Amino acid sequence: MADRKQPRYNQKKRAALEAAAAVFAEHGYHGASTTAIAERLGIKQGSLYYYFKSKQQALEEVCAYGIEDYVSRIDGIAAMALPFAVRLLAVFQSHLSAFRERRDAMKVYNDERLYLPESARTELHARGSGYRKTLEALFARAVEKGELRADLDSHFAALTVIGIGNAWGDLIVRDDTLDTTVLAQQCADLILRGVVQAVA
Amino acid sequence: MADRKQPRYNQKKRAALEAAAAVFAEHGYHGASTTAIAERLGIKQGSLYYYFKSKQQALEEVCAYGIEDYVSRIDGIAAMALPFAVRLLAVFQSHLSAFRERRDAMKVYNDERLYLPESARTELHARGSGYRKTLEALFARAVEKGELRADLDSHFAALTVIGIGNAWGDLIVRDDTLDTTVLAQQCADLILRGVVQAVA
DNA sequence: CATTAATTCTATAGATTCATAGAATTCTGG
DNA sequence: CCAGAATTCTATGAATCTATAGAATTAATG
């Protein structure tokens, strides 16, 4: 049916993905109707099934789309040989700007992925927890190097940082006036001074 | 129809509320069917309308139920004349244990309230932002007293603390083994050392 | 026990939903 | 311009869901 080599198809497929993301983000997965998604795309409800096998598959793709670059960017950060403070700032910057650029899909990934069946969720979970583990390792290595206090729980710290990013991400989605750069700085600052050993 | 003076009624009404909370928490508002709620209560779908005028009203009540004591407790904390560190710990302790005690309703309040119509949402919003303002004032006063660094943004700090509480609350809901006392301590510790002026 | 009130049940109307099949249209390459 | 492929449309089946009405049952009270 769908020839992947046609640029025309890929273009509209992505538009379909973003339409689905927008409607899922606004009404939630179950509250979103295929009619609403199709309308946003400018086609009729039935035509939507040319792009998605089912509503559920649309959710899967939106979720995957929502985290793909968010997740991939942290590997770059982890690869850089920079002081922890700079890396942490980059983590927040990356996290928050991901919410700006793919706000709908990120929100959907965070809020709606739990409605996917086990099978689909585990694949997503793998990537998500890959992110967490990388971040955790980032903390752990900084502790080893003496950049951070020795009694820091890396697991706790990583989860909290992700939690803060998601919490502000949620607010960013609903408030366009928030400046992600400033916010990232504030977040990093708050965590850092709670994490860096106090100077005696 | 429903005489509020009958203890029998109130008892089952609360059970209905908790059944609705549980199903809303698991499937989301739109994904939850009145049949599922009724089944959990041990009655038939139609009978549910003896306790709720509509599904939407059930959501309103669950949301209100979800934050009532969470919100009320912060006033007590604000009233106490204690060092900021102790108060912050109490805030986290209160926030997290609220998630333990009313896990379903709290989750529903956080995740599903946006599906309520404007009118119902504003009343809830009043209470929620009352919480934020109190917390904000708590930070501001501590800054004035010199307990915290002078350049701290109280608004940012308050929202971040709430965000952390909600993030861990979400994890608590899904993982019964997490110890809220330890967690509250870790959260307070992390924020404090990022907030208290470093000793020179 | 009998009367009244409270609670639950059955049955159903009416609306909405997802998904499919096949026809109709539009696009593309020769 | 024509042939075949790609895209969209129409129409519809079957399931599900909320809410209501009135009957039936259970509990409470004198």
GROMACS .gro file of C-alpha atoms (C1' of nucleotides) in nm:
model
  460
    1MET     CA    1   0.000   0.000   0.000
    2ALA     CA    2   0.251   0.253   0.118
    3ASP     CA    3   0.576   0.284  -0.067
    4ARG     CA    4   0.836   0.422   0.167
    5LYS     CA    5   1.041   0.554  -0.121
    6GLN     CA    6   0.788   0.819  -0.206
    7PRO     CA    7   0.880   1.146  -0.037
    8ARG     CA    8   0.523   1.256  -0.077
    9TYR     CA    9   0.403   0.976   0.147
   10ASN     CA   10   0.664   1.033   0.415
   11GLN     CA   11   0.581   1.396   0.431
   12LYS     CA   12   0.216   1.342   0.495
   13LYS     CA   13   0.281   1.051   0.723
   14ARG     CA   14   0.474   1.282   0.948
   15ALA     CA   15   0.193   1.534   0.932
   16ALA     CA   16  -0.043   1.256   1.036
   17LEU     CA   17   0.186   1.173   1.325
   18GLU     CA   18   0.187   1.530   1.445
   19ALA     CA   19  -0.187   1.560   1.408
   20ALA     CA   20  -0.229   1.249   1.618
   21ALA     CA   21   0.019   1.383   1.872
   22ALA     CA   22  -0.167   1.711   1.901
   23VAL     CA   23  -0.506   1.549   1.953
   24PHE     CA   24  -0.370   1.287   2.193
   25ALA     CA   25  -0.198   1.563   2.390
   26GLU     CA   26  -0.513   1.769   2.416
   27HIS     CA   27  -0.772   1.503   2.488
   28GLY     CA   28  -0.572   1.204   2.601
   29TYR     CA   29  -0.557   0.875   2.414
   30HIS     CA   30  -0.903   0.753   2.501
   31GLY     CA   31  -1.059   1.096   2.470
   32ALA     CA   32  -0.914   1.148   2.124
   33SER     CA   33  -1.131   1.040   1.834
   34THR     CA   34  -0.997   0.933   1.500
   35THR     CA   35  -1.241   1.182   1.351
   36ALA     CA   36  -1.071   1.468   1.534
   37ILE     CA   37  -0.728   1.355   1.417
   38ALA     CA   38  -0.844   1.323   1.059
   39GLU     CA   39  -1.009   1.664   1.069
   40ARG     CA   40  -0.686   1.822   1.184
   41LEU     CA   41  -0.516   1.662   0.890
   42GLY     CA   42  -0.783   1.780   0.650
   43ILE     CA   43  -0.899   1.433   0.552
   44LYS     CA   44  -1.193   1.212   0.642
   45GLN     CA   45  -1.197   0.971   0.931
   46GLY     CA   46  -1.174   0.655   0.724
   47SER     CA   47  -0.880   0.785   0.526
   48LEU     CA   48  -0.669   0.796   0.836
   49TYR     CA   49  -0.629   0.421   0.819
   50TYR     CA   50  -0.418   0.465   0.515
   51TYR     CA   51  -0.146   0.592   0.750
   52PHE     CA   52  -0.216   0.396   1.064
   53LYS     CA   53  -0.320   0.037   1.101
   54SER     CA   54  -0.509   0.127   1.416
   55LYS     CA   55  -0.549   0.399   1.671
   56GLN     CA   56  -0.322   0.209   1.904
   57GLN     CA   57  -0.046   0.191   1.649
   58ALA     CA   58  -0.074   0.566   1.609
   59LEU     CA   59  -0.014   0.600   1.982
   60GLU     CA   60   0.289   0.376   1.964
   61GLU     CA   61   0.440   0.581   1.685
   62VAL     CA   62   0.368   0.910   1.855
   63CYS     CA   63   0.535   0.787   2.174
   64ALA     CA   64   0.841   0.667   1.987
   65TYR     CA   65   0.856   0.994   1.798
   66GLY     CA   66   0.824   1.180   2.126
   67ILE     CA   67   1.140   1.048   2.284
   68GLU     CA   68   1.366   0.963   1.997
   69ASP     CA   69   1.579   1.274   1.989
   70TYR     CA   70   1.532   1.347   2.357
   71VAL     CA   71   1.693   1.013   2.430
   72SER     CA   72   1.956   1.029   2.161
   73ARG     CA   73   2.085   1.364   2.277
   74ILE     CA   74   2.193   1.242   2.617
   75ASP     CA   75   2.447   1.007   2.466
   76GLY     CA   76   2.615   1.307   2.312
   77ILE     CA   77   2.623   1.477   2.648
   78ALA     CA   78   2.764   1.171   2.816
   79ALA     CA   79   3.036   1.142   2.552
   80MET     CA   80   3.166   1.496   2.607
   81ALA     CA   81   3.454   1.538   2.847
   82LEU     CA   82   3.329   1.836   3.042
   83PRO     CA   83   3.285   1.929   3.405
   84PHE     CA   84   2.973   1.794   3.566
   85ALA     CA   85   2.817   2.137   3.605
   86VAL     CA   86   2.826   2.196   3.232
   87ARG     CA   87   2.689   1.854   3.156
   88LEU     CA   88   2.401   1.891   3.398
   89LEU     CA   89   2.307   2.220   3.238
   90ALA     CA   90   2.316   2.052   2.900
   91VAL     CA   91   2.090   1.777   3.030
   92PHE     CA   92   1.827   2.024   3.145
   93GLN     CA   93   1.864   2.233   2.833
   94SER     CA   94   1.817   1.926   2.618
   95HIS     CA   95   1.524   1.800   2.821
   96LEU     CA   96   1.337   2.127   2.820
   97SER     CA   97   1.397   2.216   2.459
   98ALA     CA   98   1.275   1.871   2.363
   99PHE     CA   99   0.949   1.970   2.526
  100ARG     CA  100   0.946   2.287   2.322
  101GLU     CA  101   1.019   2.121   1.991
  102ARG     CA  102   0.804   1.813   2.027
  103ARG     CA  103   0.575   1.930   2.302
  104ASP     CA  104   0.275   1.725   2.201
  105ALA     CA  105   0.458   1.400   2.140
  106MET     CA  106   0.666   1.433   2.456
  107LYS     CA  107   0.354   1.494   2.659
  108VAL     CA  108   0.188   1.196   2.502
  109TYR     CA  109   0.488   0.976   2.573
  110ASN     CA  110   0.484   1.080   2.937
  111ASP     CA  111   0.112   1.067   3.000
  112GLU     CA  112  -0.037   0.813   2.763
  113ARG     CA  113   0.220   0.543   2.710
  114LEU     CA  114   0.083   0.345   3.002
  115TYR     CA  115  -0.227   0.272   2.794
  116LEU     CA  116  -0.021   0.071   2.548
  117PRO     CA  117  -0.018  -0.307   2.582
  118GLU     CA  118   0.274  -0.462   2.763
  119SER     CA  119   0.452  -0.565   2.446
  120ALA     CA  120   0.464  -0.218   2.298
  121ARG     CA  121   0.545  -0.060   2.629
  122THR     CA  122   0.852  -0.266   2.699
  123GLU     CA  123   1.025  -0.151   2.383
  124LEU     CA  124   0.965   0.209   2.475
  125HIS     CA  125   1.066   0.138   2.832
  126ALA     CA  126   1.402   0.014   2.714
  127ARG     CA  127   1.486   0.350   2.565
  128GLY     CA  128   1.345   0.547   2.852
  129SER     CA  129   1.540   0.356   3.111
  130GLY     CA  130   1.847   0.381   2.892
  131TYR     CA  131   1.819   0.753   2.941
  132ARG     CA  132   1.790   0.712   3.314
  133LYS     CA  133   2.086   0.479   3.333
  134THR     CA  134   2.309   0.713   3.136
  135LEU     CA  135   2.214   0.999   3.361
  136GLU     CA  136   2.271   0.782   3.664
  137ALA     CA  137   2.618   0.691   3.540
  138LEU     CA  138   2.687   1.058   3.486
  139PHE     CA  139   2.620   1.124   3.851
  140ALA     CA  140   2.809   0.819   3.969
  141ARG     CA  141   3.122   0.907   3.775
  142ALA     CA  142   3.116   1.263   3.904
  143VAL     CA  143   3.095   1.126   4.257
  144GLU     CA  144   3.393   0.904   4.195
  145LYS     CA  145   3.593   1.195   4.063
  146GLY     CA  146   3.514   1.394   4.374
  147GLU     CA  147   3.312   1.653   4.186
  148LEU     CA  148   3.006   1.569   4.392
  149ARG     CA  149   2.955   1.478   4.755
  150ALA     CA  150   3.037   1.120   4.834
  151ASP     CA  151   2.708   1.032   5.001
  152LEU     CA  152   2.500   1.115   4.697
  153ASP     CA  153   2.254   0.851   4.580
  154SER     CA  154   2.295   0.853   4.202
  155HIS     CA  155   1.978   0.662   4.139
  156PHE     CA  156   1.773   0.902   4.344
  157ALA     CA  157   1.943   1.203   4.189
  158ALA     CA  158   1.887   1.086   3.833
  159LEU     CA  159   1.519   1.016   3.888
  160THR     CA  160   1.471   1.349   4.056
  161VAL     CA  161   1.638   1.536   3.771
  162ILE     CA  162   1.414   1.362   3.522
  163GLY     CA  163   1.116   1.441   3.740
  164ILE     CA  164   1.205   1.808   3.751
  165GLY     CA  165   1.253   1.815   3.375
  166ASN     CA  166   0.915   1.657   3.318
  167ALA     CA  167   0.742   1.881   3.568
  168TRP     CA  168   0.873   2.194   3.402
  169GLY     CA  169   0.813   2.040   3.064
  170ASP     CA  170   0.448   2.010   3.150
  171LEU     CA  171   0.438   2.376   3.242
  172ILE     CA  172   0.628   2.473   2.929
  173VAL     CA  173   0.373   2.298   2.715
  174ARG     CA  174   0.094   2.507   2.859
  175ASP     CA  175   0.284   2.835   2.877
  176ASP     CA  176   0.465   2.960   2.570
  177THR     CA  177   0.618   3.256   2.748
  178LEU     CA  178   0.848   3.046   2.966
  179ASP     CA  179   1.212   3.072   2.861
  180THR     CA  180   1.368   2.729   2.849
  181THR     CA  181   1.723   2.863   2.860
  182VAL     CA  182   1.667   3.056   3.180
  183LEU     CA  183   1.473   2.768   3.326
  184ALA     CA  184   1.745   2.516   3.250
  185GLN     CA  185   1.996   2.742   3.419
  186GLN     CA  186   1.778   2.770   3.727
  187CYS     CA  187   1.723   2.397   3.746
  188ALA     CA  188   2.091   2.316   3.708
  189ASP     CA  189   2.181   2.579   3.963
  190LEU     CA  190   1.934   2.442   4.214
  191ILE     CA  191   2.051   2.087   4.180
  192LEU     CA  192   2.419   2.173   4.167
  193ARG     CA  193   2.434   2.362   4.488
  194GLY     CA  194   2.252   2.073   4.643
  195VAL     CA  195   2.495   1.830   4.506
  196VAL     CA  196   2.836   1.988   4.496
  197GLN     CA  197   3.035   1.956   4.812
  198ALA     CA  198   3.024   2.278   5.013
  199VAL     CA  199   3.349   2.468   5.017
  200ALA     CA  200   3.503   2.465   5.365
  201MET     CA  201  -3.310   1.102   4.668
  202ALA     CA  202  -3.009   1.093   4.892
  203ASP     CA  203  -3.044   1.197   5.250
  204ARG     CA  204  -2.708   1.315   5.376
  205LYS     CA  205  -2.803   1.237   5.734
  206GLN     CA  206  -2.798   0.865   5.679
  207PRO     CA  207  -2.460   0.721   5.775
  208ARG     CA  208  -2.533   0.424   5.558
  209TYR     CA  209  -2.545   0.639   5.251
  210ASN     CA  210  -2.231   0.834   5.331
  211GLN     CA  211  -2.040   0.515   5.381
  212LYS     CA  212  -2.124   0.374   5.044
  213LYS     CA  213  -2.091   0.709   4.875
  214ARG     CA  214  -1.732   0.717   4.987
  215ALA     CA  215  -1.683   0.363   4.862
  216ALA     CA  216  -1.824   0.479   4.529
  217LEU     CA  217  -1.581   0.768   4.529
  218GLU     CA  218  -1.289   0.540   4.587
  219ALA     CA  219  -1.404   0.296   4.323
  220ALA     CA  220  -1.428   0.579   4.074
  221ALA     CA  221  -1.085   0.704   4.180
  222ALA     CA  222  -0.933   0.361   4.130
  223VAL     CA  223  -1.078   0.312   3.784
  224PHE     CA  224  -0.999   0.667   3.674
  225ALA     CA  225  -0.644   0.622   3.799
  226GLU     CA  226  -0.598   0.300   3.609
  227HIS     CA  227  -0.765   0.380   3.278
  228GLY     CA  228  -0.786   0.759   3.275
  229TYR     CA  229  -1.112   0.950   3.273
  230HIS     CA  230  -1.211   0.878   2.915
  231GLY     CA  231  -1.086   0.522   2.927
  232ALA     CA  232  -1.284   0.445   3.239
  233SER     CA  233  -1.631   0.306   3.186
  234THR     CA  234  -1.915   0.348   3.431
  235THR     CA  235  -1.960  -0.027   3.403
  236ALA     CA  236  -1.610  -0.084   3.537
  237ILE     CA  237  -1.666   0.152   3.828
  238ALA     CA  238  -1.995  -0.012   3.914
  239GLU     CA  239  -1.844  -0.358   3.896
  240ARG     CA  240  -1.573  -0.259   4.140
  241LEU     CA  241  -1.845  -0.144   4.376
  242GLY     CA  242  -2.040  -0.463   4.330
  243ILE     CA  243  -2.344  -0.301   4.176
  244LYS     CA  244  -2.481  -0.265   3.822
  245GLN     CA  245  -2.391   0.014   3.585
  246GLY     CA  246  -2.723   0.194   3.604
  247SER     CA  247  -2.722   0.193   3.984
  248LEU     CA  248  -2.414   0.410   3.988
  249TYR     CA  249  -2.626   0.709   3.900
  250TYR     CA  250  -2.779   0.689   4.242
  251TYR     CA  251  -2.449   0.823   4.374
  252PHE     CA  252  -2.333   1.042   4.088
  253LYS     CA  253  -2.537   1.270   3.868
  254SER     CA  254  -2.295   1.204   3.585
  255LYS     CA  255  -1.954   1.063   3.510
  256GLN     CA  256  -1.816   1.412   3.500
  257GLN     CA  257  -1.945   1.492   3.843
  258ALA     CA  258  -1.774   1.179   3.969
  259LEU     CA  259  -1.447   1.313   3.832
  260GLU     CA  260  -1.502   1.647   4.003
  261GLU     CA  261  -1.560   1.482   4.336
  262VAL     CA  262  -1.264   1.250   4.302
  263CYS     CA  263  -1.037   1.544   4.223
  264ALA     CA  264  -1.163   1.743   4.519
  265TYR     CA  265  -1.123   1.438   4.740
  266GLY     CA  266  -0.773   1.390   4.607
  267ILE     CA  267  -0.633   1.721   4.724
  268GLU     CA  268  -0.841   1.814   5.024
  269ASP     CA  269  -0.613   1.698   5.301
  270TYR     CA  270  -0.299   1.738   5.095
  271VAL     CA  271  -0.382   2.107   5.067
  272SER     CA  272  -0.508   2.150   5.421
  273ARG     CA  273  -0.194   2.008   5.574
  274ILE     CA  274   0.034   2.276   5.437
  275ASP     CA  275  -0.143   2.544   5.635
  276GLY     CA  276  -0.049   2.361   5.949
  277ILE     CA  277   0.312   2.348   5.837
  278ALA     CA  278   0.313   2.716   5.752
  279ALA     CA  279   0.170   2.801   6.093
  280MET     CA  280   0.445   2.625   6.285
  281ALA     CA  281   0.739   2.835   6.398
  282LEU     CA  282   1.021   2.606   6.298
  283PRO     CA  283   1.344   2.633   6.103
  284PHE     CA  284   1.304   2.616   5.729
  285ALA     CA  285   1.482   2.284   5.704
  286VAL     CA  286   1.228   2.118   5.929
  287ARG     CA  287   0.938   2.273   5.745
  288LEU     CA  288   1.064   2.165   5.407
  289LEU     CA  289   1.097   1.811   5.529
  290ALA     CA  290   0.742   1.829   5.657
  291VAL     CA  291   0.625   1.954   5.320
  292PHE     CA  292   0.779   1.659   5.138
  293GLN     CA  293   0.663   1.417   5.403
  294SER     CA  294   0.310   1.548   5.374
  295HIS     CA  295   0.314   1.550   4.996
  296LEU     CA  296   0.444   1.197   4.963
  297SER     CA  297   0.228   1.041   5.231
  298ALA     CA  298  -0.074   1.201   5.069
  299PHE     CA  299   0.017   0.999   4.763
  300ARG     CA  300   0.033   0.687   4.976
  301GLU     CA  301  -0.298   0.741   5.149
  302ARG     CA  302  -0.503   0.866   4.857
  303ARG     CA  303  -0.290   0.744   4.573
  304ASP     CA  304  -0.566   0.699   4.323
  305ALA     CA  305  -0.743   1.025   4.387
  306MET     CA  306  -0.420   1.223   4.394
  307LYS     CA  307  -0.315   1.074   4.065
  308VAL     CA  308  -0.652   1.152   3.917
  309TYR     CA  309  -0.634   1.509   4.040
  310ASN     CA  310  -0.294   1.553   3.881
  311ASP     CA  311  -0.357   1.379   3.552
  312GLU     CA  312  -0.726   1.404   3.475
  313ARG     CA  313  -0.846   1.734   3.611
  314LEU     CA  314  -0.770   1.908   3.285
  315TYR     CA  315  -1.060   1.720   3.127
  316LEU     CA  316  -1.305   1.902   3.348
  317PRO     CA  317  -1.490   2.202   3.207
  318GLU     CA  318  -1.353   2.546   3.289
  319SER     CA  319  -1.607   2.613   3.559
  320ALA     CA  320  -1.525   2.306   3.763
  321ARG     CA  321  -1.154   2.345   3.704
  322THR     CA  322  -1.129   2.696   3.839
  323GLU     CA  323  -1.261   2.598   4.178
  324LEU     CA  324  -1.004   2.323   4.205
  325HIS     CA  325  -0.738   2.555   4.073
  326ALA     CA  326  -0.804   2.797   4.355
  327ARG     CA  327  -0.709   2.538   4.611
  328GLY     CA  328  -0.413   2.408   4.419
  329SER     CA  329  -0.263   2.751   4.369
  330GLY     CA  330  -0.333   2.828   4.732
  331TYR     CA  331  -0.094   2.547   4.809
  332ARG     CA  332   0.167   2.688   4.577
  333LYS     CA  333   0.135   3.038   4.719
  334THR     CA  334   0.175   2.916   5.074
  335LEU     CA  335   0.484   2.724   4.978
  336GLU     CA  336   0.616   3.022   4.789
  337ALA     CA  337   0.566   3.243   5.094
  338LEU     CA  338   0.750   2.986   5.301
  339PHE     CA  339   1.053   3.022   5.077
  340ALA     CA  340   1.027   3.399   5.060
  341ARG     CA  341   1.014   3.441   5.435
  342ALA     CA  342   1.314   3.213   5.482
  343VAL     CA  343   1.506   3.424   5.234
  344GLU     CA  344   1.418   3.738   5.425
  345LYS     CA  345   1.534   3.583   5.746
  346GLY     CA  346   1.865   3.496   5.589
  347GLU     CA  347   1.807   3.124   5.619
  348LEU     CA  348   1.834   3.086   5.243
  349ARG     CA  349   2.050   3.250   4.980
  350ALA     CA  350   1.932   3.592   4.881
  351ASP     CA  351   1.920   3.533   4.508
  352LEU     CA  352   1.671   3.248   4.534
  353ASP     CA  353   1.362   3.271   4.313
  354SER     CA  354   1.081   3.165   4.548
  355HIS     CA  355   0.833   3.109   4.267
  356PHE     CA  356   1.069   2.884   4.082
  357ALA     CA  357   1.166   2.698   4.397
  358ALA     CA  358   0.807   2.636   4.503
  359LEU     CA  359   0.704   2.501   4.165
  360THR     CA  360   1.009   2.279   4.150
  361VAL     CA  361   0.940   2.135   4.494
  362ILE     CA  362   0.583   2.057   4.392
  363GLY     CA  363   0.712   1.904   4.072
  364ILE     CA  364   0.952   1.680   4.259
  365GLY     CA  365   0.678   1.575   4.497
  366ASN     CA  366   0.448   1.485   4.213
  367ALA     CA  367   0.719   1.304   4.021
  368TRP     CA  368   0.803   1.083   4.317
  369GLY     CA  369   0.436   1.053   4.397
  370ASP     CA  370   0.383   0.900   4.057
  371LEU     CA  371   0.657   0.649   4.125
  372ILE     CA  372   0.521   0.576   4.469
  373VAL     CA  373   0.183   0.494   4.326
  374ARG     CA  374   0.334   0.228   4.104
  375ASP     CA  375   0.586   0.092   4.354
  376ASP     CA  376   0.466  -0.004   4.699
  377THR     CA  377   0.814  -0.084   4.825
  378LEU     CA  378   0.933   0.278   4.818
  379ASP     CA  379   0.968   0.426   5.166
  380THR     CA  380   0.813   0.770   5.176
  381THR     CA  381   0.996   0.870   5.493
  382VAL     CA  382   1.337   0.801   5.346
  383LEU     CA  383   1.235   0.960   5.020
  384ALA     CA  384   1.111   1.277   5.185
  385GLN     CA  385   1.441   1.303   5.366
  386GLN     CA  386   1.636   1.263   5.044
  387CYS     CA  387   1.426   1.523   4.866
  388ALA     CA  388   1.455   1.776   5.144
  389ASP     CA  389   1.826   1.713   5.168
  390LEU     CA  390   1.876   1.766   4.797
  391ILE     CA  391   1.683   2.088   4.786
  392LEU     CA  392   1.825   2.224   5.108
  393ARG     CA  393   2.184   2.199   5.016
  394GLY     CA  394   2.098   2.371   4.697
  395VAL     CA  395   1.920   2.642   4.873
  396VAL     CA  396   2.095   2.706   5.200
  397GLN     CA  397   2.380   2.951   5.176
  398ALA     CA  398   2.713   2.775   5.165
  399VAL     CA  399   2.921   2.812   5.478
  400ALA     CA  400   3.226   3.026   5.408
  401DC     C1'  401  -4.598  -0.670   6.083
  402DA     C1'  402  -4.689  -0.300   5.776
  403DT     C1'  403  -4.570   0.123   5.574
  404DT     C1'  404  -4.253   0.416   5.390
  405DA     C1'  405  -3.801   0.534   5.234
  406DA     C1'  406  -3.365   0.392   5.042
  407DT     C1'  407  -3.114   0.127   4.730
  408DT     C1'  408  -3.044  -0.163   4.333
  409DC     C1'  409  -3.199  -0.381   3.909
  410DT     C1'  410  -3.355  -0.436   3.421
  411DA     C1'  411  -3.411  -0.259   2.987
  412DT     C1'  412  -3.330   0.057   2.659
  413DA     C1'  413  -3.269   0.499   2.386
  414DG     C1'  414  -2.944   0.753   2.157
  415DA     C1'  415  -2.502   0.884   2.052
  416DT     C1'  416  -2.032   0.783   1.943
  417DT     C1'  417  -1.656   0.504   1.832
  418DC     C1'  418  -1.311   0.216   1.558
  419DA     C1'  419  -1.227  -0.025   1.167
  420DT     C1'  420  -1.318  -0.222   0.692
  421DA     C1'  421  -1.448  -0.260   0.198
  422DG     C1'  422  -1.484  -0.094  -0.222
  423DA     C1'  423  -1.566   0.302  -0.519
  424DA     C1'  424  -1.389   0.745  -0.667
  425DT     C1'  425  -1.043   1.061  -0.732
  426DT     C1'  426  -0.581   1.242  -0.780
  427DC     C1'  427  -0.114   1.197  -0.888
  428DT     C1'  428   0.292   1.024  -1.167
  429DG     C1'  429   0.575   0.843  -1.536
  430DG     C1'  430   0.608   0.705  -2.000
  431DC     C1'  431  -0.295   1.166  -2.294
  432DC     C1'  432  -0.300   0.713  -2.082
  433DA     C1'  433  -0.217   0.342  -1.756
  434DG     C1'  434  -0.123   0.219  -1.322
  435DA     C1'  435  -0.029   0.343  -0.863
  436DA     C1'  436  -0.128   0.629  -0.466
  437DT     C1'  437  -0.444   0.865  -0.196
  438DT     C1'  438  -0.896   0.991  -0.032
  439DC     C1'  439  -1.390   0.926  -0.004
  440DT     C1'  440  -1.845   0.715   0.109
  441DA     C1'  441  -2.101   0.401   0.352
  442DT     C1'  442  -2.157   0.097   0.693
  443DG     C1'  443  -2.113  -0.293   1.060
  444DA     C1'  444  -2.064  -0.391   1.509
  445DA     C1'  445  -1.940  -0.270   1.951
  446DT     C1'  446  -1.945   0.037   2.338
  447DC     C1'  447  -2.084   0.394   2.627
  448DT     C1'  448  -2.363   0.735   2.907
  449DA     C1'  449  -2.779   0.838   3.104
  450DT     C1'  450  -3.281   0.765   3.207
  451DA     C1'  451  -3.724   0.548   3.352
  452DG     C1'  452  -3.969   0.259   3.604
  453DA     C1'  453  -3.998  -0.186   3.832
  454DA     C1'  454  -3.815  -0.465   4.204
  455DT     C1'  455  -3.590  -0.537   4.611
  456DT     C1'  456  -3.395  -0.432   5.056
  457DA     C1'  457  -3.366  -0.168   5.480
  458DA     C1'  458  -3.562   0.128   5.845
  459DT     C1'  459  -3.932   0.282   6.146
  460DG     C1'  460  -4.334   0.293   6.416
   0.00000   0.00000   0.00000
